[in-house]
Short mmCIF file of C-alpha atoms in Angstrom, two decimals:
data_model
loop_
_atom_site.label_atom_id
_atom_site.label_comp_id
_atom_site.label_asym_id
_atom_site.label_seq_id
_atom_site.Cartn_x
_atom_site.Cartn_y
_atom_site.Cartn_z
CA UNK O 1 47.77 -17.66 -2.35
CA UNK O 2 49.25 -15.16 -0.29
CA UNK O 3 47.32 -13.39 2.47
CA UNK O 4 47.85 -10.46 4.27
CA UNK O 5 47.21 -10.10 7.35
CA UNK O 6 44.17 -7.98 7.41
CA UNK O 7 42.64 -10.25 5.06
CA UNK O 8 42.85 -13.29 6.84
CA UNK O 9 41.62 -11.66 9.84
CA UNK O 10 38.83 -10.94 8.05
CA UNK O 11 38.13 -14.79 6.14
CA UNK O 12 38.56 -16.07 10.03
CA UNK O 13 36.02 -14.15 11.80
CA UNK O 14 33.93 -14.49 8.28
CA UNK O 15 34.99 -18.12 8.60
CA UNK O 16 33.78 -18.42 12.06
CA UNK O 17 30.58 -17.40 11.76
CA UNK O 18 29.47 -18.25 7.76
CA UNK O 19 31.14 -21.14 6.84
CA UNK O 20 29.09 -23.49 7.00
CA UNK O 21 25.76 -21.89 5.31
CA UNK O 22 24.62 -22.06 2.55
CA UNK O 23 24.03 -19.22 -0.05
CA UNK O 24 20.62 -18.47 -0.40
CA UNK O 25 21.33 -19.01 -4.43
CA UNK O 26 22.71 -22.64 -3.98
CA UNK O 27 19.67 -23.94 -1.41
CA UNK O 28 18.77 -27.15 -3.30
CA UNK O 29 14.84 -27.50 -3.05
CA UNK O 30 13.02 -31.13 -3.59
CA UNK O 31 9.18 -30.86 -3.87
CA UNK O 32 9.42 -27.62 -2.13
CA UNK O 33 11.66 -28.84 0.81
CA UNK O 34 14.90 -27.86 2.00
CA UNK O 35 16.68 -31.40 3.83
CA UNK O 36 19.48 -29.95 5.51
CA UNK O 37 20.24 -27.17 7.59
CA UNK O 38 21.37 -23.90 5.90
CA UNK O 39 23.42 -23.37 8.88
CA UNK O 40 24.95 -26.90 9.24
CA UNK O 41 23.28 -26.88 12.95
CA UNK O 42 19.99 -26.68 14.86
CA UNK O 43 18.26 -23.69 15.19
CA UNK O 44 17.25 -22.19 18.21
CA UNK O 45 13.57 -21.68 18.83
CA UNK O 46 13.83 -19.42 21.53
CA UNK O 47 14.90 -16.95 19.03
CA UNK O 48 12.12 -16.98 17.02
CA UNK O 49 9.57 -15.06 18.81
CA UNK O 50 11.47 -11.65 17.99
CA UNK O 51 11.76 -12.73 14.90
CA UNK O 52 8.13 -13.81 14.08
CA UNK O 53 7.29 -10.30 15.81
CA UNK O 54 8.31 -6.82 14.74
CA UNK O 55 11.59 -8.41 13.97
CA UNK O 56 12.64 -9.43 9.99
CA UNK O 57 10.40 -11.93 9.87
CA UNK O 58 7.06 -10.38 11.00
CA UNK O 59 4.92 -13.74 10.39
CA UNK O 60 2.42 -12.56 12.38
CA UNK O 61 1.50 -9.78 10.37
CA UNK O 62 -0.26 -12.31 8.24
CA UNK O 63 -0.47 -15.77 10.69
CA UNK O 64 -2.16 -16.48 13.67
CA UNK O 65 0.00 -18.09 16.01
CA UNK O 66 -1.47 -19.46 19.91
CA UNK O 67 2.10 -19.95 20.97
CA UNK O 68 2.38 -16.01 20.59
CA UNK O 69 -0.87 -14.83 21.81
CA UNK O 70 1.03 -12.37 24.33
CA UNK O 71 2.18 -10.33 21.16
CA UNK O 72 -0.77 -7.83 19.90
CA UNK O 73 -2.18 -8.04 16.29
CA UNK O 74 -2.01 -11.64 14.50
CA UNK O 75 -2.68 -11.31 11.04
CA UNK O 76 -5.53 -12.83 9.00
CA UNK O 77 -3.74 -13.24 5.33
CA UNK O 78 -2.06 -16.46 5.81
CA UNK O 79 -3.57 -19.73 8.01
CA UNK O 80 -3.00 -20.12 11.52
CA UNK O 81 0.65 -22.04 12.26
CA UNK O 82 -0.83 -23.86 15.02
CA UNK O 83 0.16 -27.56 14.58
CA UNK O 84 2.32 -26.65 11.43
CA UNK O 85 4.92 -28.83 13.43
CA UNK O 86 2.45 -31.85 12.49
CA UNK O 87 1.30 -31.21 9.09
CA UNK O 88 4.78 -31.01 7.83
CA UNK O 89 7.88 -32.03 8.28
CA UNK O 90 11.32 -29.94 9.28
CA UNK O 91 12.71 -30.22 5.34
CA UNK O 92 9.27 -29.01 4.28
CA UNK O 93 8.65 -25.92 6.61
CA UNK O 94 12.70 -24.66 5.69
CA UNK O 95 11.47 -24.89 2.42
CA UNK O 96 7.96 -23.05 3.06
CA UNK O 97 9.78 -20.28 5.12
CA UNK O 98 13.15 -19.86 2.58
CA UNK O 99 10.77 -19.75 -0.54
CA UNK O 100 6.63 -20.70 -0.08
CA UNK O 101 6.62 -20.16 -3.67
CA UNK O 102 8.32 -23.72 -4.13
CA UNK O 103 6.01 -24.99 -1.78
CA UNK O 104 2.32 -22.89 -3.01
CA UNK O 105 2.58 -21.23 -6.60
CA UNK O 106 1.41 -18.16 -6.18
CA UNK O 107 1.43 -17.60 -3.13
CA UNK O 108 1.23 -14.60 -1.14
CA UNK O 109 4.19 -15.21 1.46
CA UNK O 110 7.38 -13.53 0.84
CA UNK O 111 10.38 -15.36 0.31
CA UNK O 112 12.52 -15.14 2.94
CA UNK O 113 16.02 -16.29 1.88
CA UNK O 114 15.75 -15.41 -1.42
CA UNK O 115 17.80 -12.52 -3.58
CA UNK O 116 16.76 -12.66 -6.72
CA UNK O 117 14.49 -12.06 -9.26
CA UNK O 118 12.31 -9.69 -7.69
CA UNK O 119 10.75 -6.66 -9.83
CA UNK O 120 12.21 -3.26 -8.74
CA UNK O 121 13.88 -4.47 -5.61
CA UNK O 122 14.30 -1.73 -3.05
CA UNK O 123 16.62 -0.79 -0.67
CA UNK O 124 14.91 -1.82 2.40
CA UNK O 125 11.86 0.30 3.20
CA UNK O 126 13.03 3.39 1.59
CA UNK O 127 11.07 3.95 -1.86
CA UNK O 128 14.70 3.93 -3.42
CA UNK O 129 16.22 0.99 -5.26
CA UNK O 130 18.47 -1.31 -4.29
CA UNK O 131 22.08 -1.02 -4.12
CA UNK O 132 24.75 -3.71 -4.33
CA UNK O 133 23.08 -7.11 -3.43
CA UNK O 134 20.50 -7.88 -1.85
CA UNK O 135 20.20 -9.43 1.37
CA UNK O 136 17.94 -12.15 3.05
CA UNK O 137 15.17 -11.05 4.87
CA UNK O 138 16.03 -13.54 6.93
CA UNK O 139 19.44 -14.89 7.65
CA UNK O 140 20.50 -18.24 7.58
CA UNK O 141 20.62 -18.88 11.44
CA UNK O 142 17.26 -17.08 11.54
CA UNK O 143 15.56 -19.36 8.99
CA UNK O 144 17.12 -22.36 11.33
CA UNK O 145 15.53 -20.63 14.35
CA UNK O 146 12.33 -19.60 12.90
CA UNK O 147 11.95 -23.69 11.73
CA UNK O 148 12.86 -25.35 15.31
CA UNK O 149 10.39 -23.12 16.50
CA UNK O 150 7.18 -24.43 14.06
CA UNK O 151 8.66 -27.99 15.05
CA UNK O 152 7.69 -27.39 18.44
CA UNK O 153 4.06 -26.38 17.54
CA UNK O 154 2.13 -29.95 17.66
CA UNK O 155 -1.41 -30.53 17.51
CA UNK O 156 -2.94 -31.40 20.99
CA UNK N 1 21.71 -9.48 9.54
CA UNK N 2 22.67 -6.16 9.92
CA UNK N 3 20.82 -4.58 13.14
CA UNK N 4 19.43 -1.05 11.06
CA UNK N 5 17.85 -3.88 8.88
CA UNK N 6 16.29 -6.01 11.25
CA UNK N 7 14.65 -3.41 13.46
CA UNK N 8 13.38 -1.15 9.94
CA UNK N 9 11.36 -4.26 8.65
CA UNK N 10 8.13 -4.19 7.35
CA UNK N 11 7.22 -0.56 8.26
CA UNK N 12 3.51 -1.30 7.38
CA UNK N 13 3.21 -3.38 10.55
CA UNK N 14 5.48 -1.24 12.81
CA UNK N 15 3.69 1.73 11.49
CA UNK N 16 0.06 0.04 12.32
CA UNK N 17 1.24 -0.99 15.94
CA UNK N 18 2.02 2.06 17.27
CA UNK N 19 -1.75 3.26 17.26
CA UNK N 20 -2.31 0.77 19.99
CA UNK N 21 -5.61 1.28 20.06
CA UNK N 22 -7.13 -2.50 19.67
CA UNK N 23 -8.25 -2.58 16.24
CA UNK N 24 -11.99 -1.88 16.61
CA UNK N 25 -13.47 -3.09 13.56
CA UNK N 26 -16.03 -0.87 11.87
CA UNK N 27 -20.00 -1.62 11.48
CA UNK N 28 -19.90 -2.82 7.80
CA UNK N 29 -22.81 -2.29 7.37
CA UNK N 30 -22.98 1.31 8.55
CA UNK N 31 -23.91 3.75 6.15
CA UNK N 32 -22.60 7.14 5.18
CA UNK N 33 -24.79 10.20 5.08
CA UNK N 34 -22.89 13.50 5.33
CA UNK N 35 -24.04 16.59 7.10
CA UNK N 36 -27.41 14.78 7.75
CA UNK N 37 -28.33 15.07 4.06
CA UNK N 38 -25.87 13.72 1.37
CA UNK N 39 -26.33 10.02 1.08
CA UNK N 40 -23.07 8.20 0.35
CA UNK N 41 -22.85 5.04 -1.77
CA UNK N 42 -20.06 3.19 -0.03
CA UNK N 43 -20.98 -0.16 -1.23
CA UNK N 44 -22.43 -1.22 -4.41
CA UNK N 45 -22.30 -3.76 -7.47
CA UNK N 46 -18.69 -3.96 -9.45
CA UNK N 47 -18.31 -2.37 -12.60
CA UNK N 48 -19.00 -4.60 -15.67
CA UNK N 49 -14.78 -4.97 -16.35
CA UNK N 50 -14.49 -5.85 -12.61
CA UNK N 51 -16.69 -9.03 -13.24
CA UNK N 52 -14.34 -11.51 -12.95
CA UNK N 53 -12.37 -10.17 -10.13
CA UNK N 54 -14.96 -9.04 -7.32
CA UNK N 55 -18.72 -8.60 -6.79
CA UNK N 56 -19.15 -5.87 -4.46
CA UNK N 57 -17.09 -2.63 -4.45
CA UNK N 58 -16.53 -0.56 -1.00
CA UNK N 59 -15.55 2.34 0.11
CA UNK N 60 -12.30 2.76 2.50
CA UNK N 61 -14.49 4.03 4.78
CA UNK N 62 -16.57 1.12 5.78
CA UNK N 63 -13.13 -0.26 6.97
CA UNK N 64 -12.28 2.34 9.21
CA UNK N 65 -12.92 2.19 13.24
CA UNK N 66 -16.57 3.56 14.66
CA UNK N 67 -14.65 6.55 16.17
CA UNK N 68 -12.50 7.14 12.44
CA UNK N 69 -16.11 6.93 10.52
CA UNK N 70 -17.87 9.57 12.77
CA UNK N 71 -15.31 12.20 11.51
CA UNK N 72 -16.56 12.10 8.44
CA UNK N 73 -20.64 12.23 9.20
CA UNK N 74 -20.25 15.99 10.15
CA UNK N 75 -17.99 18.77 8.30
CA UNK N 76 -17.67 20.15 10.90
CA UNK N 77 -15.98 17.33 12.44
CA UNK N 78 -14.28 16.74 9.75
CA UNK N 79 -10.14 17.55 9.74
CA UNK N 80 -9.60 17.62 5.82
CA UNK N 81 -11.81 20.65 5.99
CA UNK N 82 -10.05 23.36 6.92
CA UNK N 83 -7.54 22.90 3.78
CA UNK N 84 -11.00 23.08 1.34
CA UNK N 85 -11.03 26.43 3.08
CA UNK N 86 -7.59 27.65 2.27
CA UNK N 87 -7.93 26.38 -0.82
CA UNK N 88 -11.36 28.91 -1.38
CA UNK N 89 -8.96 31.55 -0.71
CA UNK N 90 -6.71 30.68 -3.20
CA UNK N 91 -9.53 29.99 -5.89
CA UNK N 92 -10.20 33.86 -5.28
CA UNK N 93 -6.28 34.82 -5.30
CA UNK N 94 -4.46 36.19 -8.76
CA UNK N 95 -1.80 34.86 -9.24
CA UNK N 96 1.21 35.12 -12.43
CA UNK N 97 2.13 37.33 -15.23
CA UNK N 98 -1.74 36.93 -16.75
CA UNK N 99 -3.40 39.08 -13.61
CA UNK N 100 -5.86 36.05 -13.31
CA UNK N 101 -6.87 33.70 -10.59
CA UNK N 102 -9.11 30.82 -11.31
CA UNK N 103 -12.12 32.63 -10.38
CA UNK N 104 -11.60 34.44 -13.46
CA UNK N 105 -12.59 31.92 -15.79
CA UNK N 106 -14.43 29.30 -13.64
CA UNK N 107 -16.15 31.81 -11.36
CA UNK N 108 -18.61 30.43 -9.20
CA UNK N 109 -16.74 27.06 -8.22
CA UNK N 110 -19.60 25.24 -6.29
CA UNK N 111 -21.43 25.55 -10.70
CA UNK N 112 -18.44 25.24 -12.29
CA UNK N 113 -16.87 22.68 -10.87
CA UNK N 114 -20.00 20.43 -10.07
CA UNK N 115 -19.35 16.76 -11.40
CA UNK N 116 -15.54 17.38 -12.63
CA UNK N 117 -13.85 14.95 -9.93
CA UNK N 118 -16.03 12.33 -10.58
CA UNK N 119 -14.62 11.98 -14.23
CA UNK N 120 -11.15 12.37 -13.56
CA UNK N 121 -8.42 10.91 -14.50
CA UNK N 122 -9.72 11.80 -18.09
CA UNK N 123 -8.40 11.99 -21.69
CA UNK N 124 -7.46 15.42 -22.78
CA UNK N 125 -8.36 15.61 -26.59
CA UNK N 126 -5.87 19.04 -27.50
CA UNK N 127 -3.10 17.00 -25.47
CA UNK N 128 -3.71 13.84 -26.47
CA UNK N 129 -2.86 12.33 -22.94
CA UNK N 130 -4.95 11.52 -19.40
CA UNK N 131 -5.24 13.99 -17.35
CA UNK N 132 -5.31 13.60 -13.55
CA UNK N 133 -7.35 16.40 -11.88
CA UNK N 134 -3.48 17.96 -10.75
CA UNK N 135 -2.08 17.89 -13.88
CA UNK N 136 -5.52 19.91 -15.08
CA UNK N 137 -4.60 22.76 -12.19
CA UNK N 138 -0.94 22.92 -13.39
CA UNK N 139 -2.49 23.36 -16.68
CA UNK N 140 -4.58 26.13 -16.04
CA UNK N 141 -2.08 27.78 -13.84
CA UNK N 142 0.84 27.72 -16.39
CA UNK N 143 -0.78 28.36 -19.50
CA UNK N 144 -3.59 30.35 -18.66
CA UNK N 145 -2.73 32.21 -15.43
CA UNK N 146 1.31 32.66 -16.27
CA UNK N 147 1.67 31.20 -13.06
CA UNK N 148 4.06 28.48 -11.16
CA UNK N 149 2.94 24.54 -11.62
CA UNK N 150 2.22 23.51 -8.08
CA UNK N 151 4.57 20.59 -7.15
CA UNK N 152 2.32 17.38 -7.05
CA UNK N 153 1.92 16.70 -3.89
CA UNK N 154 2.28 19.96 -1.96
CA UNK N 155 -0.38 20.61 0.48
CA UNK N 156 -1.21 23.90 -1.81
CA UNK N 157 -2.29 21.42 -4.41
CA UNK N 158 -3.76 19.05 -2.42
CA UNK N 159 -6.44 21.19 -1.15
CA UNK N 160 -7.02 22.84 -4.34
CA UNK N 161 -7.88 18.66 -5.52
CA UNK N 162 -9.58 18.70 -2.57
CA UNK N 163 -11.63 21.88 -2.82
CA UNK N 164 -12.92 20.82 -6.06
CA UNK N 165 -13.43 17.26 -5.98
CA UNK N 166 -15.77 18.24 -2.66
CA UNK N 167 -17.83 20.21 -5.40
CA UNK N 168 -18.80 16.07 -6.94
CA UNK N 169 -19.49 14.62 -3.10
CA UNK N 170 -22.26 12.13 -3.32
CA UNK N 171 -21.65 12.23 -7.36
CA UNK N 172 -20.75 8.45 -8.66
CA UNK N 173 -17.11 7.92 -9.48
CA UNK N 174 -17.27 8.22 -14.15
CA UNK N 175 -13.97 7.54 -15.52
CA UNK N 176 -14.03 6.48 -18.75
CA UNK N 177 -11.88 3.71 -19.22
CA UNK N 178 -12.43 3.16 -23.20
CA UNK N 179 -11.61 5.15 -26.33
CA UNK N 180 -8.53 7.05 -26.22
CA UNK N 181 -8.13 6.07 -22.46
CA UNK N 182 -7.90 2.59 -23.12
CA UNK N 183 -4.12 2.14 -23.29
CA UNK N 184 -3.12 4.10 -20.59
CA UNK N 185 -5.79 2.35 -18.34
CA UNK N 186 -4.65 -1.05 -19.63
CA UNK N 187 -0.91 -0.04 -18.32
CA UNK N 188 -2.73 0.77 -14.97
CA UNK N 189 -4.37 -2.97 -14.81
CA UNK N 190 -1.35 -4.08 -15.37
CA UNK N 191 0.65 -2.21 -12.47
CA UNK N 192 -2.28 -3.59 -10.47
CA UNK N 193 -0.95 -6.95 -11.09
CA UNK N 194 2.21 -6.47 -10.95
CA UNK N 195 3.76 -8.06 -7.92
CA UNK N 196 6.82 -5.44 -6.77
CA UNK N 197 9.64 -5.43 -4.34
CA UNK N 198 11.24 -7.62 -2.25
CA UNK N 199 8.30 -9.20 -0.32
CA UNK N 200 6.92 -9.49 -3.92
CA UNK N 201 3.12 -8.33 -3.60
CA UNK N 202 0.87 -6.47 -5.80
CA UNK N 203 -1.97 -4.07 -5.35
CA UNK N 204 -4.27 -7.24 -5.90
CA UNK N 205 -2.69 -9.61 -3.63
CA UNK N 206 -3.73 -6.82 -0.73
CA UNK N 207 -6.78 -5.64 -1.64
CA UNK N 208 -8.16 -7.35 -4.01
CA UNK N 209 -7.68 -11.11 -2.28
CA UNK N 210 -7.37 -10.09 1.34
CA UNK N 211 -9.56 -6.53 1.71
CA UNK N 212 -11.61 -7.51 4.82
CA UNK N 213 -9.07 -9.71 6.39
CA UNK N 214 -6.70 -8.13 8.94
CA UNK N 215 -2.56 -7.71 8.22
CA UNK N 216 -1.18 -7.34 11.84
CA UNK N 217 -3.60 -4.14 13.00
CA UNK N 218 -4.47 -2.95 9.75
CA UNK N 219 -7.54 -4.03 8.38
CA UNK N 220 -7.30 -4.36 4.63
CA UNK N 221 -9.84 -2.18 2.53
CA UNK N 222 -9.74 -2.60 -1.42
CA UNK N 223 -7.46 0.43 -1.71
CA UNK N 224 -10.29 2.68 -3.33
CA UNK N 225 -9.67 5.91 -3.88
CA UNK N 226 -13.33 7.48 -4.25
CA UNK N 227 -12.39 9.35 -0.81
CA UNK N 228 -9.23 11.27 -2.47
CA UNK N 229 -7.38 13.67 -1.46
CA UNK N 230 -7.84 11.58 2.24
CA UNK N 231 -6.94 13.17 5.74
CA UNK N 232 -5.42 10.74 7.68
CA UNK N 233 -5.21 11.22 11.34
CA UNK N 234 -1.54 9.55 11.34
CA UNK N 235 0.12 12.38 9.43
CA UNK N 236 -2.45 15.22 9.74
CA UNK N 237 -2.76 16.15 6.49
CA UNK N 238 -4.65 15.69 3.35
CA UNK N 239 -2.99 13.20 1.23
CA UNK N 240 -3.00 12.66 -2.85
CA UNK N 241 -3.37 8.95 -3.83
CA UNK N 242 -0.21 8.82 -6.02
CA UNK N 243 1.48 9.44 -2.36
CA UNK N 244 -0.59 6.53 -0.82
CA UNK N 245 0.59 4.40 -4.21
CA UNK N 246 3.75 5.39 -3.16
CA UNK N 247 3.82 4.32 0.12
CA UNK N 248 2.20 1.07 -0.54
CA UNK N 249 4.97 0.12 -2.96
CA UNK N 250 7.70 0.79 -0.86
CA UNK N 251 5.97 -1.00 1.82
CA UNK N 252 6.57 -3.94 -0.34
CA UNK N 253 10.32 -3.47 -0.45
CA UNK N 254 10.37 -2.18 -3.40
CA UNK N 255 11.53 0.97 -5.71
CA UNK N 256 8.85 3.01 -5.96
CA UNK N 257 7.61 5.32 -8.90
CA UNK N 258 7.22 9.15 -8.09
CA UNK N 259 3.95 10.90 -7.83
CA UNK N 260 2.54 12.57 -11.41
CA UNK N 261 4.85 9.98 -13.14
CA UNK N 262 3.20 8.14 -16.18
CA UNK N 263 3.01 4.88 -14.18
CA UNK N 264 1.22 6.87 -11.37
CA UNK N 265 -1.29 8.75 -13.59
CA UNK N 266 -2.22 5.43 -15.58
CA UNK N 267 -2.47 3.37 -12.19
CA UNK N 268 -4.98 6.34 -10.97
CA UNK N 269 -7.33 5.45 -13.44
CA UNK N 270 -6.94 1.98 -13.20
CA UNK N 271 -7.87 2.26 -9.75
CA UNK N 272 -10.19 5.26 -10.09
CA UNK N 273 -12.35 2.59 -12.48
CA UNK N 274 -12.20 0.10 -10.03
CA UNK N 275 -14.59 2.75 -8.04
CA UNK N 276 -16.95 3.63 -10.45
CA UNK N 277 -20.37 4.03 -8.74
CA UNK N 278 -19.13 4.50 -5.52
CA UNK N 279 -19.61 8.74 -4.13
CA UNK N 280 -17.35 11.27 -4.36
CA UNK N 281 -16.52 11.38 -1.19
CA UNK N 282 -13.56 13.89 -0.63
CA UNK N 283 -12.15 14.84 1.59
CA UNK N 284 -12.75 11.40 3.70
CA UNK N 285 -10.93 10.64 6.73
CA UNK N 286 -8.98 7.77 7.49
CA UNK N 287 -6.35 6.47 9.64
#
């Protein structure tokens, strides 16, 4: 195949960054886990504050969380995440945070790297549908973040 | 992830932390009497088709802060009703080709109109469809005062809903939800249900599972809409419930259905049954 230019530009700087995740359509779930990183590398869990915040993932809206106690507001929907870095294991919390629904039928937590099969998908917060694909709510290096960080919260 | 994206998420929690105020959580078990003499029910048994779902139906207003309650003890406190007021005017106004305003045939609105919001939506027999209360002014005004519909959610409207639902306060909520209403209020259930959008929730999993809990500063009521047309102190204004519909929806990520659409009108008196034997209690105030 013959590129131009422009195009490989573009697949190396795509390359750079993507290449190693994996599409949220090809995560491979078992009992509701996820094994390996979607990233191919450790998250970082100083990133996930923001995130857990006002940022995409905005856990807090519905968890408690005593790690986070100097952000306003912790939710009441879902259980508190203290010592989810106990009660399950790194597989099983990718898995709860890219798709709960894998992990609790039913449940009430979104899924966050997930684009399909939703009913009357919107485009972002706008009241009008979706164009084009849909992205993640969370992206893969996110979700990898967003885990390392429950990992660190241990029971006493 | 795209910046725009990140920092636009989940508006329904942004939205609720910008009134910094620390969420204090009403008295529930405050009651409601208005002007020092209408007593409000704001919390009573479920309605028989509710039996398997709740026990206890509430008004929005037990969920509301000590200070957002008060508004509503008092008109004269209370925001929503200077727009019953504009609306009088109006009432008295002729308007379109037919030299009529709605005086004209309803006269007297405080007689007239006593006990009509409470039944609403409704089936209309000649029509042969349910009727929201709005669709019932657009009625009258096109075919019986030659006059422009009003659009649905215009604040001209709004108070004119308002205006005459006020004329039921106290009144139990009375929608029928069987005979030729049946259909269109078993599409409604089923909206109810229906989870939507890209965070996937339905009405139910918010206020039907979770009222009473809090999500991030916003403590969850059951999402009735005995208080309707509301004024909310965030936007100022009197609002319809198809525009609070709509706004929960897209708060779910999702596509949302426009206000006066059949979806809309059914899910009204879906949700307008869920209330029955709560008051009348419009206009309430909320945040």
């Amino acid at each position: 195949m013959k590129l131009t230019r422009l195009t490989l530009a573009t697949a190396l700087v795509a390359g750079a960054a993507f290449a190693e995740d994996i599409k949220p359509a090809d995560v491979a779930f078992s009992d509701g886990a996820i094994e390996t990183s979607l990233t191919g590398m450790p998250g970082d869990p100083a990133r996930a504050p923001e995130i857990m915040d006002k940022g995409a993932g905005n856990c807090i809206a519905c968890h408690e969380v005593t790690a986070l106690n100097d952000i306003p507001f912790h939710g009441e929907v879902g259980p508190t995440l203290d010592g989810a870095g106990s009660r399950w294991s790194e597989g099983e919390l990718r898995g709860i945070v890219a798709n709960a629904k894998m992990t609790f039928e039913g449940s009430m937590m979104p899924a966050f790297y997930k684009t399909d099969g939703f009913n009357r998908p919107g485009d972002a917060y706008t009241g009008k549908a979706a164009e084009g694909e849909l992205a993640p709510l969370l992206t893969a290096q996110q979700v990898e973040d967003v885990v390392a960080f429950l990992m660190t919260l241990k029971d006493e | 992830m795209k910046k725009g994206m990140a920092t636009r998420t989940l508006t329904w929690v942004a939205l609720a932390s910008v009134a910094f105020a620390a969420p204090a959580l009403a008295d529930e078990d405050a009651e409601l009497v208005v002007n020092g003499e209408i007593e409000m029910v704001t919390k009573t048994a479920a309605p028989a088709h509710l039996a398997d779902s709740v026990d206890e139906i509430l008004s929005g207003w037990r969920f509301r802060s000590d200070e957002t309650q008060v508004l509503q003890l008092d008109d004269f406190d209370n925001p929503g009703m200077v727009f019953v007021d504009q609306a009088m005017d109006r009432w008295n106004t002729v308007e379109g080709s037919e030299g009529k305003s709605c005086a004209s045939c309803h006269e007297d609105v405080e007689t007239s109109m006593k006990g009509v919001r409470a039944t609403y939506p409704k089936w209309n027999d000649p029509a042969e469809e349910v009727r929201t209360l709005v669709m019932q002014i657009n009625d009258c005004r096109e075919n019986r005062m030659g006059a422009e519909k009003l659009k649905y959610t215009s604040g001209d409207m709004v108070s004119m809903e308002a205006l005459i639902s006020l004329q039921s306060r106290g009144m139990p909520v009375d929608v029928a939800i069987d005979g030729p209403a049946q259909s269109a209020w078993e599409e409604g259930k089923e909206l109810y249900y229906t989870r939507f959008g890209q965070l996937d929730l339905s009405c139910a999993n918010c206020h039907e599972d979770n009222f009473g809990n809090m999500i991030r500063a916003d403590h969850l009521s059951q999402g009735q809409i005995n208080g309707f047309p509301v004024y909310r102190l965030k936007n100022t204004k009197l609002n319809t419930a198809h525009d609070r519909f709509k706004g929960c929806i897209r708060d779910t990520r999702a596509e949302t259905f426009n206000p006066g659409s059949k979806e809309f009108v059914a899910l009204e008196l879906y949700v307008a049954s869920r209330g029955n034997g709560l008051s009348v209690e419009a206009p309430s105030v909320r945040n």
